XYZ file of C-alpha atoms in Angstrom:
116
model
C 9.679 -14.766 -11.899
C 7.522 -11.431 -12.150
C 7.254 -8.353 -9.919
C 3.870 -7.709 -8.147
C 2.926 -4.299 -6.328
C 0.924 -5.292 -3.314
C -1.223 -1.962 -2.379
C -2.348 -2.045 0.942
C -5.569 -0.170 2.075
C -6.573 0.751 5.467
C -9.158 2.468 7.240
C -6.560 5.717 8.492
C -9.942 6.781 11.049
C -9.002 3.328 12.478
C -5.181 3.676 12.625
C -4.992 6.756 14.334
C -7.996 5.901 16.973
C -6.122 5.875 20.396
C -4.747 2.055 21.481
C -5.011 1.103 17.581
C -2.434 -1.309 16.634
C -0.681 1.016 14.747
C -0.307 3.427 17.999
C 0.978 0.719 19.546
C 3.352 -0.424 17.445
C 2.318 -3.766 17.093
C 1.336 -2.657 13.022
C 4.939 -2.294 12.783
C 6.048 -5.172 14.498
C 3.741 -7.342 12.749
C 4.690 -5.825 9.169
C 8.316 -6.092 10.561
C 7.414 -10.356 10.984
C 5.764 -10.156 7.629
C 8.805 -8.859 5.748
C 11.309 -11.087 7.433
C 8.912 -13.978 6.418
C 8.858 -13.144 3.275
C 12.755 -11.832 2.336
C 13.231 -13.238 -0.588
C 10.451 -12.465 -2.217
C 10.466 -8.577 -0.976
C 12.006 -6.059 -3.574
C 10.868 -2.856 -1.521
C 7.997 -1.382 0.416
C 7.011 1.636 2.373
C 4.342 2.856 4.948
C 2.693 6.264 3.437
C 1.791 9.103 5.285
C -1.965 10.043 5.575
C -3.936 10.982 2.284
C -4.406 14.167 3.860
C -0.857 14.701 3.038
C -1.299 13.781 -0.777
C -1.095 16.385 -3.802
C -3.046 15.782 -6.620
C -2.140 16.526 -10.189
C -4.689 16.524 -13.132
C -4.732 17.857 -16.738
C -6.878 21.254 -16.568
C -8.261 21.069 -20.344
C -6.167 23.763 -21.322
C -2.833 21.984 -21.493
C -2.135 22.862 -17.978
C -2.298 21.196 -14.906
C -4.562 21.606 -11.566
C -2.459 20.790 -8.154
C -4.880 20.005 -5.507
C -3.482 19.581 -1.644
C -5.976 16.526 -1.602
C -6.181 12.907 -2.310
C -6.756 11.769 -5.647
C -10.109 10.203 -4.654
C -12.461 10.634 -1.459
C -12.834 6.662 -0.152
C -13.222 5.380 3.422
C -9.751 3.242 2.428
C -7.083 4.645 1.271
C -3.766 3.330 0.208
C -1.771 3.532 3.195
C 1.415 1.160 2.101
C 3.078 -1.141 -0.512
C 5.063 -4.141 -1.050
C 7.067 -4.898 -4.414
C 7.759 -8.667 -4.340
C 8.653 -10.715 -6.530
C 6.599 -14.345 -7.273
C 6.704 -17.304 -9.727
C 3.598 -16.287 -10.622
C -0.008 -14.479 -9.558
C -1.220 -17.664 -7.173
C 2.081 -17.125 -5.513
C 1.693 -13.577 -5.239
C -1.557 -13.684 -3.764
C -0.502 -16.064 -1.123
C 1.909 -13.569 0.086
C -0.268 -10.851 -0.032
C -3.211 -12.854 1.864
C -0.413 -12.662 4.902
C -0.182 -8.620 4.662
C -1.089 -7.374 7.999
C -4.123 -4.713 8.015
C -6.325 -3.508 10.437
C -9.447 -2.768 8.694
C -8.875 -3.196 4.816
C -7.068 -5.109 2.580
C -5.077 -5.426 -0.470
C -4.796 -5.133 -3.932
C -2.201 -7.006 -5.911
C -1.045 -5.955 -9.600
C 1.331 -6.870 -11.988
C 4.503 -4.850 -12.637
C 4.630 -4.041 -16.329
C 8.338 -3.616 -17.029
C 9.200 -1.389 -20.093
C 12.542 -2.394 -21.855
């Protein structure tokens, strides 16, 4: 078995729109059903606050760091949540990830590299 991180991307403006699935609580209910359906694979997961709350830290080229109140990259779709799952292989991880509820975005599956 291996661990995979499933990054959930979505359009934050669509998520925040009046009457959206997120606003109505439907998206949360969809995620709860997803987690229950895959409880044996689940190792963790959470939603993230909007990207406007992000703080980015980058080397400044002088040995210090530049700290910015902004996401690392400005994109239409932002990382809005994640799941850490365990699966036999990438095919199984993808099959699980294809069922992650999203509104207008998608998911990215990445194998977790462990140290030690």
